Amino acid sequence: MAESAAPLPPGAVIGILGGGQLGRMAALAAARLGYQTHIYCPEAEAPARQVTTLGSQGAYDDEPALLAFAQAVDVVTFEFENVPASAARRLAEQVTVRPRPEILHLCRNRLREKGFCNANGVPTAPYAKIPDRAALDTALAEIGAPCVLKTSELGYDGKGQVTLQGVEAAEAAWQAVRAANAEVPAILEGFVEFRCEISVIVARGPDGSCRTYEPVENRHKNHILHQTVVPAEIPQGVARRAEEIARLLAEKLELVGLLAIEMFVTKDEQVLVNELAPRPHNSGHWSLDAAATSQFEQFIRAVAGLPLGDTARLCPAVMTNLLGDEADDWATLLAEPDTKLHLYGKTESRPGRKMGHVTRLQLRA
Ligand code: AMP
């Protein structure tokens, strides 16, 4: 579809592939700007479906259902990158898809992602493609231990990845990662002795305008994001470099939408890119309560071709994810001063499942 830079008028329908909490919070932001959202997902019941009346249930490879969805909306975006790129391409023949499907294709695969960064002069951890067991031995000799073996696709929150302390761990790591995903080559990454993990969220509109949020620090527990602390306590030069990387990648990708870039800050203050996500990101949830424009509103603004909003932070804040039964403490959390609670409407609680988050605002010095 030919791209139009004209803004989508209020009342237009934004189609979102995926029905999770990111789609839910994006749909709420869209509603505030006067848009309707149409959620397409395989589940009959999903967090995003609860907040909008338009929805379709279908698999991501169900072409007739996808084409009917394309006809019912004015633009399509997605809330997670594991939508098959083939589905996004098929949709793009019928309707504008933002970000473009090629970005989805790139960002759903760690090898392509890192290759793209390095080709544009953006450093990552050293890595190698591991199509078979022999390649693992060769790469281990080159990269050295400790290192991390990961599936190149479909792994998240630490799923499908194993840290190796030495060559003796190679066979078990290989078996574990193949069990998680044997369809695509794995990736071996050098282990980064990081000082901290940060992320930057950048938005880019169809007219090429670009806005970044300041870097935030991400703290993980059991490979799952536990807390985001904003601002990140990093030297100004490091923060500037991280934002420059975000802007460069958004431009090189010809992004229209939102891109989250997870990075490591090493002890000698290098900034290495770990992962790209072309959508709203858990590490941007703080912006709902502590920024002039939330990441969800910014996402909708970019996808709809509206002017991008101010990304200024209003106060320091700490966002904490509520996993599993941690969300049962909602009454206590609501009673805390300067604390904003967000629950995602998930009916089934499982250990490790993201049920909501709280943002604690630091309103007083
Ligand atoms: P990922 O799925 O790549 O985001 O990895 C999840 C978490 O594992 C990261 O946020 C890091 O805490 C850790 N991790 C992943 N890759 C590496 C690496 N190459 N070096 C050090 N830690 C890593």
CSV table of C-alpha atoms and ligand atoms in Angstrom, one decimal:
chain,number,residue,atom,x,y,z
A,1,MET,CA,0.0,0.0,0.0
A,2,ALA,CA,1.2,3.5,-0.8
A,3,GLU,CA,2.1,5.4,2.4
A,4,SER,CA,0.2,8.5,3.2
A,5,ALA,CA,1.8,11.1,5.5
A,6,ALA,CA,-1.7,12.6,6.1
A,7,PRO,CA,-2.8,12.1,9.7
A,8,LEU,CA,-5.5,9.7,10.5
A,9,PRO,CA,-8.7,11.6,11.4
A,10,PRO,CA,-10.4,11.0,14.7
A,11,GLY,CA,-12.9,8.2,14.4
A,12,ALA,CA,-10.6,6.1,12.2
A,13,VAL,CA,-9.9,2.5,13.1
A,14,ILE,CA,-6.5,1.3,14.2
A,15,GLY,CA,-6.0,-2.4,13.8
A,16,ILE,CA,-3.7,-4.1,16.4
A,17,LEU,CA,-2.3,-7.6,15.9
A,18,GLY,CA,-2.1,-9.1,19.4
A,19,GLY,CA,-4.4,-8.9,22.4
A,20,GLY,CA,-2.0,-8.6,25.4
A,21,GLN,CA,-1.5,-5.8,27.9
A,22,LEU,CA,0.5,-3.7,25.4
A,23,GLY,CA,-2.4,-3.8,23.0
A,24,ARG,CA,-4.8,-2.9,25.9
A,25,MET,CA,-2.8,0.1,27.0
A,26,ALA,CA,-2.4,1.2,23.3
A,27,ALA,CA,-6.1,0.9,22.7
A,28,LEU,CA,-6.9,3.0,25.8
A,29,ALA,CA,-4.4,5.7,24.5
A,30,ALA,CA,-6.0,5.6,21.1
A,31,ALA,CA,-9.5,6.0,22.6
A,32,ARG,CA,-8.4,9.2,24.3
A,33,LEU,CA,-7.3,10.6,20.9
A,34,GLY,CA,-10.7,9.7,19.4
A,35,TYR,CA,-9.7,6.6,17.5
A,36,GLN,CA,-11.3,3.2,17.6
A,37,THR,CA,-9.2,0.1,17.8
A,38,HIS,CA,-9.8,-3.4,16.3
A,39,ILE,CA,-7.9,-6.1,18.1
A,40,TYR,CA,-6.9,-9.3,16.1
A,41,CYS,CA,-5.7,-12.2,18.1
A,42,PRO,CA,-6.1,-16.0,18.4
A,43,GLU,CA,-7.7,-15.8,21.9
A,44,ALA,CA,-11.4,-15.3,22.5
A,45,GLU,CA,-10.6,-13.6,25.7
A,46,ALA,CA,-7.7,-11.2,25.9
A,47,PRO,CA,-6.7,-8.1,27.9
A,48,ALA,CA,-6.9,-5.8,24.9
A,49,ARG,CA,-10.3,-7.2,23.8
A,50,GLN,CA,-11.8,-6.1,27.1
A,51,VAL,CA,-11.4,-2.4,26.4
A,52,THR,CA,-12.6,-2.1,22.8
A,53,THR,CA,-15.7,-3.4,21.1
A,54,LEU,CA,-14.1,-4.2,17.7
A,55,GLY,CA,-12.2,-7.5,17.6
A,56,SER,CA,-11.5,-10.6,15.5
A,57,GLN,CA,-10.5,-14.0,16.7
A,58,GLY,CA,-8.1,-15.7,14.3
A,59,ALA,CA,-4.7,-17.4,13.9
A,60,TYR,CA,-1.8,-15.2,12.7
A,61,ASP,CA,-1.6,-17.3,9.5
A,62,ASP,CA,-5.4,-17.4,8.8
A,63,GLU,CA,-5.3,-15.5,5.5
A,64,PRO,CA,-9.1,-15.1,5.0
A,65,ALA,CA,-9.5,-13.8,8.5
A,66,LEU,CA,-6.5,-11.5,8.2
A,67,LEU,CA,-7.9,-10.0,4.9
A,68,ALA,CA,-11.3,-9.4,6.5
A,69,PHE,CA,-9.5,-7.6,9.3
A,70,ALA,CA,-7.5,-5.5,6.8
A,71,GLN,CA,-10.8,-4.4,5.2
A,72,ALA,CA,-12.2,-3.3,8.6
A,73,VAL,CA,-9.4,-1.0,9.6
A,74,ASP,CA,-7.5,2.1,8.4
A,75,VAL,CA,-4.0,1.2,9.5
A,76,VAL,CA,-2.5,-1.9,11.0
A,77,THR,CA,0.1,-2.2,13.8
A,78,PHE,CA,1.2,-4.9,16.2
A,79,GLU,CA,1.9,-5.2,19.9
A,80,PHE,CA,4.4,-8.1,19.7
A,81,GLU,CA,6.9,-9.1,17.2
A,82,ASN,CA,6.2,-12.8,16.9
A,83,VAL,CA,3.5,-12.2,14.3
A,84,PRO,CA,4.8,-14.1,11.2
A,85,ALA,CA,6.3,-11.5,8.9
A,86,SER,CA,4.4,-13.3,6.0
A,87,ALA,CA,1.1,-12.4,7.7
A,88,ALA,CA,2.2,-8.8,8.0
A,89,ARG,CA,3.3,-8.7,4.4
A,90,ARG,CA,0.0,-10.1,3.2
A,91,LEU,CA,-1.8,-7.4,5.2
A,92,ALA,CA,0.5,-4.7,3.8
A,93,GLU,CA,-0.9,-5.5,0.3
A,94,GLN,CA,-4.3,-4.4,1.5
A,95,VAL,CA,-3.7,-1.7,4.1
A,96,THR,CA,-0.9,0.5,5.5
A,97,VAL,CA,1.1,-1.5,8.1
A,98,ARG,CA,3.2,0.5,10.6
A,99,PRO,CA,6.0,-0.4,11.3
A,100,ARG,CA,6.6,-2.0,7.9
A,101,PRO,CA,6.7,-5.8,7.9
A,102,GLU,CA,10.5,-5.9,7.1
A,103,ILE,CA,11.1,-4.4,10.5
A,104,LEU,CA,9.1,-7.2,12.1
A,105,HIS,CA,11.1,-9.7,10.1
A,106,LEU,CA,14.4,-8.2,11.3
A,107,CYS,CA,13.4,-7.8,14.9
A,108,ARG,CA,12.0,-11.3,15.5
A,109,ASN,CA,15.4,-12.9,14.9
A,110,ARG,CA,18.5,-12.2,17.1
A,111,LEU,CA,21.0,-12.9,14.3
A,112,ARG,CA,19.4,-10.5,11.9
A,113,GLU,CA,19.0,-7.9,14.6
A,114,LYS,CA,22.6,-8.0,15.7
A,115,GLY,CA,23.8,-8.1,12.0
A,116,PHE,CA,21.8,-5.0,11.3
A,117,CYS,CA,23.2,-3.1,14.3
A,118,ASN,CA,26.8,-4.0,13.5
A,119,ALA,CA,26.3,-3.2,9.8
A,120,ASN,CA,25.3,0.3,10.9
A,121,GLY,CA,28.3,0.7,13.2
A,122,VAL,CA,26.3,0.0,16.4
A,123,PRO,CA,28.1,-2.4,18.7
A,124,THR,CA,26.7,-5.6,20.3
A,125,ALA,CA,28.2,-8.5,22.3
A,126,PRO,CA,30.4,-10.7,20.1
A,127,TYR,CA,28.2,-13.4,18.6
A,128,ALA,CA,28.1,-16.3,16.2
A,129,LYS,CA,25.4,-18.2,14.2
A,130,ILE,CA,25.0,-21.8,15.5
A,131,PRO,CA,23.3,-23.9,12.9
A,132,ASP,CA,24.6,-27.2,14.3
A,133,ARG,CA,26.6,-28.8,17.2
A,134,ALA,CA,29.9,-28.5,15.5
A,135,ALA,CA,29.4,-24.8,15.0
A,136,LEU,CA,28.9,-24.4,18.7
A,137,ASP,CA,32.3,-25.9,19.5
A,138,THR,CA,34.0,-23.7,16.9
A,139,ALA,CA,32.3,-20.5,18.3
A,140,LEU,CA,33.0,-21.5,21.9
A,141,ALA,CA,36.7,-21.6,21.0
A,142,GLU,CA,36.5,-18.2,19.4
A,143,ILE,CA,34.2,-16.3,21.8
A,144,GLY,CA,35.2,-18.1,25.0
A,145,ALA,CA,33.3,-18.6,28.2
A,146,PRO,CA,31.3,-17.4,29.9
A,147,CYS,CA,28.8,-17.0,27.0
A,148,VAL,CA,25.1,-17.4,26.4
A,149,LEU,CA,23.5,-19.8,23.9
A,150,LYS,CA,20.0,-18.6,22.8
A,151,THR,CA,17.4,-19.6,20.3
A,152,SER,CA,17.5,-17.0,17.6
A,153,GLU,CA,13.7,-16.7,17.4
A,154,LEU,CA,10.7,-16.9,19.8
A,155,GLY,CA,12.7,-16.8,23.1
A,156,TYR,CA,11.7,-14.1,25.6
A,157,ASP,CA,12.0,-13.5,29.3
A,158,GLY,CA,15.0,-15.9,29.4
A,159,LYS,CA,13.2,-18.8,27.7
A,160,GLY,CA,15.4,-20.7,25.3
A,161,GLN,CA,18.7,-19.5,26.7
A,162,VAL,CA,21.5,-21.0,28.7
A,163,THR,CA,24.6,-19.4,30.1
A,164,LEU,CA,27.7,-21.6,29.7
A,165,GLN,CA,30.6,-21.3,32.1
A,166,GLY,CA,32.9,-23.6,30.1
A,167,VAL,CA,33.1,-26.0,27.1
A,168,GLU,CA,32.0,-28.9,29.3
A,169,ALA,CA,28.5,-27.3,29.4
A,170,ALA,CA,28.2,-27.2,25.6
A,171,GLU,CA,26.2,-30.5,25.0
A,172,ALA,CA,23.6,-29.8,27.7
A,173,ALA,CA,23.1,-26.2,26.6
A,174,TRP,CA,22.8,-27.3,23.0
A,175,GLN,CA,20.1,-29.9,23.9
A,176,ALA,CA,18.2,-27.4,26.0
A,177,VAL,CA,18.2,-24.7,23.3
A,178,ARG,CA,17.3,-27.1,20.6
A,179,ALA,CA,14.4,-28.4,22.7
A,180,ALA,CA,13.1,-24.8,23.0
A,181,ASN,CA,13.3,-24.2,19.2
A,182,ALA,CA,14.9,-26.6,16.7
A,183,GLU,CA,13.4,-24.7,13.6
A,184,VAL,CA,16.1,-22.0,13.3
A,185,PRO,CA,19.8,-21.7,14.0
A,186,ALA,CA,20.8,-20.7,17.5
A,187,ILE,CA,23.1,-17.8,18.5
A,188,LEU,CA,26.1,-17.8,20.8
A,189,GLU,CA,26.8,-14.5,22.5
A,190,GLY,CA,29.8,-13.5,24.6
A,191,PHE,CA,28.6,-12.8,28.2
A,192,VAL,CA,28.7,-9.1,28.9
A,193,GLU,CA,29.9,-8.1,32.3
A,194,PHE,CA,27.5,-5.2,32.4
A,195,ARG,CA,27.4,-2.4,34.9
A,196,CYS,CA,23.7,-2.0,34.3
A,197,GLU,CA,21.0,-2.7,31.7
A,198,ILE,CA,19.2,0.3,30.1
A,199,SER,CA,16.7,0.8,27.4
A,200,VAL,CA,15.7,3.7,25.2
A,201,ILE,CA,12.4,4.1,23.5
A,202,VAL,CA,12.3,6.1,20.3
A,203,ALA,CA,9.3,7.1,18.2
A,204,ARG,CA,9.4,8.1,14.5
A,205,GLY,CA,6.6,9.5,12.4
A,206,PRO,CA,5.8,9.0,8.7
A,207,ASP,CA,7.4,12.5,8.1
A,208,GLY,CA,10.7,11.3,9.6
A,209,SER,CA,10.3,13.3,12.9
A,210,CYS,CA,11.9,11.5,15.8
A,211,ARG,CA,11.6,11.7,19.6
A,212,THR,CA,13.4,9.6,22.2
A,213,TYR,CA,12.7,9.0,25.9
A,214,GLU,CA,15.6,9.3,28.2
A,215,PRO,CA,17.4,6.0,29.1
A,216,VAL,CA,15.9,4.0,32.0
A,217,GLU,CA,17.6,1.3,34.0
A,218,ASN,CA,16.1,-2.2,33.9
A,219,ARG,CA,16.6,-4.7,36.7
A,220,HIS,CA,15.7,-8.3,36.1
A,221,LYS,CA,14.8,-11.2,38.4
A,222,ASN,CA,14.9,-14.7,36.9
A,223,HIS,CA,15.4,-13.1,33.4
A,224,ILE,CA,12.1,-11.3,33.7
A,225,LEU,CA,11.9,-7.5,34.0
A,226,HIS,CA,11.4,-6.7,37.7
A,227,GLN,CA,11.9,-2.9,37.9
A,228,THR,CA,12.5,0.1,35.7
A,229,VAL,CA,14.2,3.0,37.4
A,230,VAL,CA,14.0,6.4,35.7
A,231,PRO,CA,16.2,8.3,35.3
A,232,ALA,CA,19.0,5.7,34.8
A,233,GLU,CA,22.0,6.5,36.9
A,234,ILE,CA,24.5,6.7,34.1
A,235,PRO,CA,27.0,9.4,33.0
A,236,GLN,CA,25.5,12.0,30.7
A,237,GLY,CA,27.8,10.9,27.8
A,238,VAL,CA,26.5,7.4,28.1
A,239,ALA,CA,22.9,8.5,28.1
A,240,ARG,CA,23.6,10.7,25.0
A,241,ARG,CA,25.2,7.8,23.2
A,242,ALA,CA,22.3,5.5,24.0
A,243,GLU,CA,19.8,8.0,22.6
A,244,GLU,CA,22.0,8.6,19.5
A,245,ILE,CA,22.0,4.8,18.9
A,246,ALA,CA,18.2,4.7,19.2
A,247,ARG,CA,17.7,7.6,16.8
A,248,LEU,CA,20.2,6.1,14.3
A,249,LEU,CA,18.5,2.7,14.3
A,250,ALA,CA,15.0,4.2,13.9
A,251,GLU,CA,16.2,6.2,10.9
A,252,LYS,CA,18.1,3.3,9.3
A,253,LEU,CA,15.1,1.1,9.8
A,254,GLU,CA,12.8,3.8,8.3
A,255,LEU,CA,10.6,3.1,11.3
A,256,VAL,CA,7.1,4.5,11.6
A,257,GLY,CA,6.0,3.6,15.1
A,258,LEU,CA,7.9,2.9,18.3
A,259,LEU,CA,11.2,1.0,18.8
A,260,ALA,CA,12.5,-0.1,22.2
A,261,ILE,CA,16.2,-0.8,22.4
A,262,GLU,CA,17.6,-2.8,25.3
A,263,MET,CA,21.3,-2.2,25.9
A,264,PHE,CA,24.1,-3.1,28.2
A,265,VAL,CA,26.3,-0.5,29.8
A,266,THR,CA,29.7,-2.1,30.4
A,267,LYS,CA,32.1,-1.4,33.2
A,268,ASP,CA,34.2,0.7,30.8
A,269,GLU,CA,31.1,2.6,29.7
A,270,GLN,CA,30.5,1.1,26.3
A,271,VAL,CA,26.9,0.8,25.2
A,272,LEU,CA,26.1,-2.5,23.5
A,273,VAL,CA,22.7,-3.3,22.0
A,274,ASN,CA,21.1,-6.5,23.2
A,275,GLU,CA,17.6,-6.5,21.7
A,276,LEU,CA,15.2,-4.5,19.6
A,277,ALA,CA,11.4,-4.5,19.9
A,278,PRO,CA,9.4,-2.5,17.3
A,279,ARG,CA,6.5,-1.8,19.7
A,280,PRO,CA,5.7,-0.4,23.1
A,281,HIS,CA,7.8,-2.1,25.8
A,282,ASN,CA,7.5,-3.0,29.4
A,283,SER,CA,10.4,-0.7,30.2
A,284,GLY,CA,8.3,2.2,29.0
A,285,HIS,CA,5.4,1.7,31.3
A,286,TRP,CA,6.6,4.4,33.7
A,287,SER,CA,5.7,7.0,31.1
A,288,LEU,CA,2.0,6.4,31.6
A,289,ASP,CA,2.3,8.2,34.9
A,290,ALA,CA,5.6,10.1,34.9
A,291,ALA,CA,6.0,11.5,31.4
A,292,ALA,CA,4.3,14.3,29.4
A,293,THR,CA,3.3,11.8,26.8
A,294,SER,CA,3.1,8.1,27.5
A,295,GLN,CA,4.8,5.6,25.3
A,296,PHE,CA,1.3,4.3,24.3
A,297,GLU,CA,0.1,7.7,23.2
A,298,GLN,CA,3.4,8.2,21.4
A,299,PHE,CA,2.9,4.9,19.6
A,300,ILE,CA,-0.6,5.8,18.5
A,301,ARG,CA,0.6,9.3,17.4
A,302,ALA,CA,3.4,7.8,15.3
A,303,VAL,CA,1.2,5.1,13.7
A,304,ALA,CA,-1.6,7.6,13.0
A,305,GLY,CA,0.8,10.2,11.6
A,306,LEU,CA,0.0,12.8,14.3
A,307,PRO,CA,2.7,15.2,15.6
A,308,LEU,CA,4.8,13.3,18.2
A,309,GLY,CA,4.4,14.3,21.8
A,310,ASP,CA,6.7,15.7,24.4
A,311,THR,CA,8.8,13.0,26.0
A,312,ALA,CA,9.8,15.0,29.1
A,313,ARG,CA,9.9,13.2,32.4
A,314,LEU,CA,7.6,14.8,35.0
A,315,CYS,CA,9.4,13.2,38.1
A,316,PRO,CA,11.7,10.4,39.0
A,317,ALA,CA,9.8,7.0,39.2
A,318,VAL,CA,10.2,3.3,39.7
A,319,MET,CA,8.0,0.9,37.8
A,320,THR,CA,7.6,-2.6,39.3
A,321,ASN,CA,6.0,-5.5,37.5
A,322,LEU,CA,3.4,-7.5,39.3
A,323,LEU,CA,3.9,-11.2,38.5
A,324,GLY,CA,1.5,-13.9,39.4
A,325,ASP,CA,-0.1,-13.5,42.8
A,326,GLU,CA,1.8,-10.3,43.5
A,327,ALA,CA,-1.2,-8.6,41.9
A,328,ASP,CA,-3.4,-9.9,44.7
A,329,ASP,CA,-2.0,-7.1,46.9
A,330,TRP,CA,-3.9,-4.5,44.9
A,331,ALA,CA,-5.7,-3.1,47.9
A,332,THR,CA,-2.5,-2.5,49.8
A,333,LEU,CA,-0.8,-1.0,46.7
A,334,LEU,CA,-3.8,1.3,46.1
A,335,ALA,CA,-3.4,2.7,49.7
A,336,GLU,CA,0.2,3.7,49.1
A,337,PRO,CA,0.8,7.4,48.5
A,338,ASP,CA,2.2,8.5,45.1
A,339,THR,CA,1.7,5.0,43.7
A,340,LYS,CA,-0.2,4.3,40.4
A,341,LEU,CA,-1.6,0.8,39.9
A,342,HIS,CA,-2.3,-0.8,36.5
A,343,LEU,CA,-4.0,-4.2,36.3
A,344,TYR,CA,-4.3,-6.0,32.9
A,345,GLY,CA,-7.6,-7.8,33.4
A,346,LYS,CA,-6.1,-11.3,33.1
A,347,THR,CA,-8.4,-13.8,34.6
A,348,GLU,CA,-5.8,-16.6,35.0
A,349,SER,CA,-2.8,-15.9,37.3
A,350,ARG,CA,0.3,-18.1,36.8
A,351,PRO,CA,3.7,-17.8,38.5
A,352,GLY,CA,5.8,-15.4,36.4
A,353,ARG,CA,2.8,-14.1,34.4
A,354,LYS,CA,2.7,-10.3,34.1
A,355,MET,CA,-0.6,-9.4,35.7
A,356,GLY,CA,-0.1,-5.7,36.2
A,357,HIS,CA,2.5,-3.1,37.3
A,358,VAL,CA,2.8,-0.2,39.8
A,359,THR,CA,4.7,3.0,39.3
A,360,ARG,CA,5.9,4.7,42.4
A,361,LEU,CA,6.3,8.4,41.7
A,362,GLN,CA,8.9,10.5,43.5
A,363,LEU,CA,6.9,13.7,43.7
A,364,ARG,CA,8.7,15.1,46.7
A,365,ALA,CA,12.5,15.8,46.9
B,1,AMP,P1,17.3,-11.3,26.4
B,1,AMP,O1,16.2,-12.4,26.2
B,1,AMP,O2,18.3,-11.3,25.4
B,1,AMP,O3,16.7,-10.0,26.7
B,1,AMP,O4,18.0,-11.7,27.8
B,1,AMP,C1,17.4,-11.7,29.0
B,1,AMP,C2,18.4,-11.2,30.1
B,1,AMP,O5,19.4,-12.1,30.2
B,1,AMP,C3,19.0,-9.9,29.8
B,1,AMP,O6,18.2,-8.8,30.1
B,1,AMP,C4,20.3,-10.0,30.6
B,1,AMP,O7,20.1,-9.7,31.9
B,1,AMP,C5,20.7,-11.4,30.4
B,1,AMP,N1,21.5,-11.6,29.2
B,1,AMP,C6,21.1,-11.9,28.0
B,1,AMP,N2,22.2,-11.9,27.1
B,1,AMP,C7,23.3,-11.6,27.8
B,1,AMP,C8,24.7,-11.5,27.5
B,1,AMP,N3,25.1,-11.7,26.2
B,1,AMP,N4,25.5,-11.1,28.5
B,1,AMP,C9,25.1,-10.9,29.7
B,1,AMP,N5,23.8,-11.1,30.1
B,1,AMP,C10,22.9,-11.4,29.2
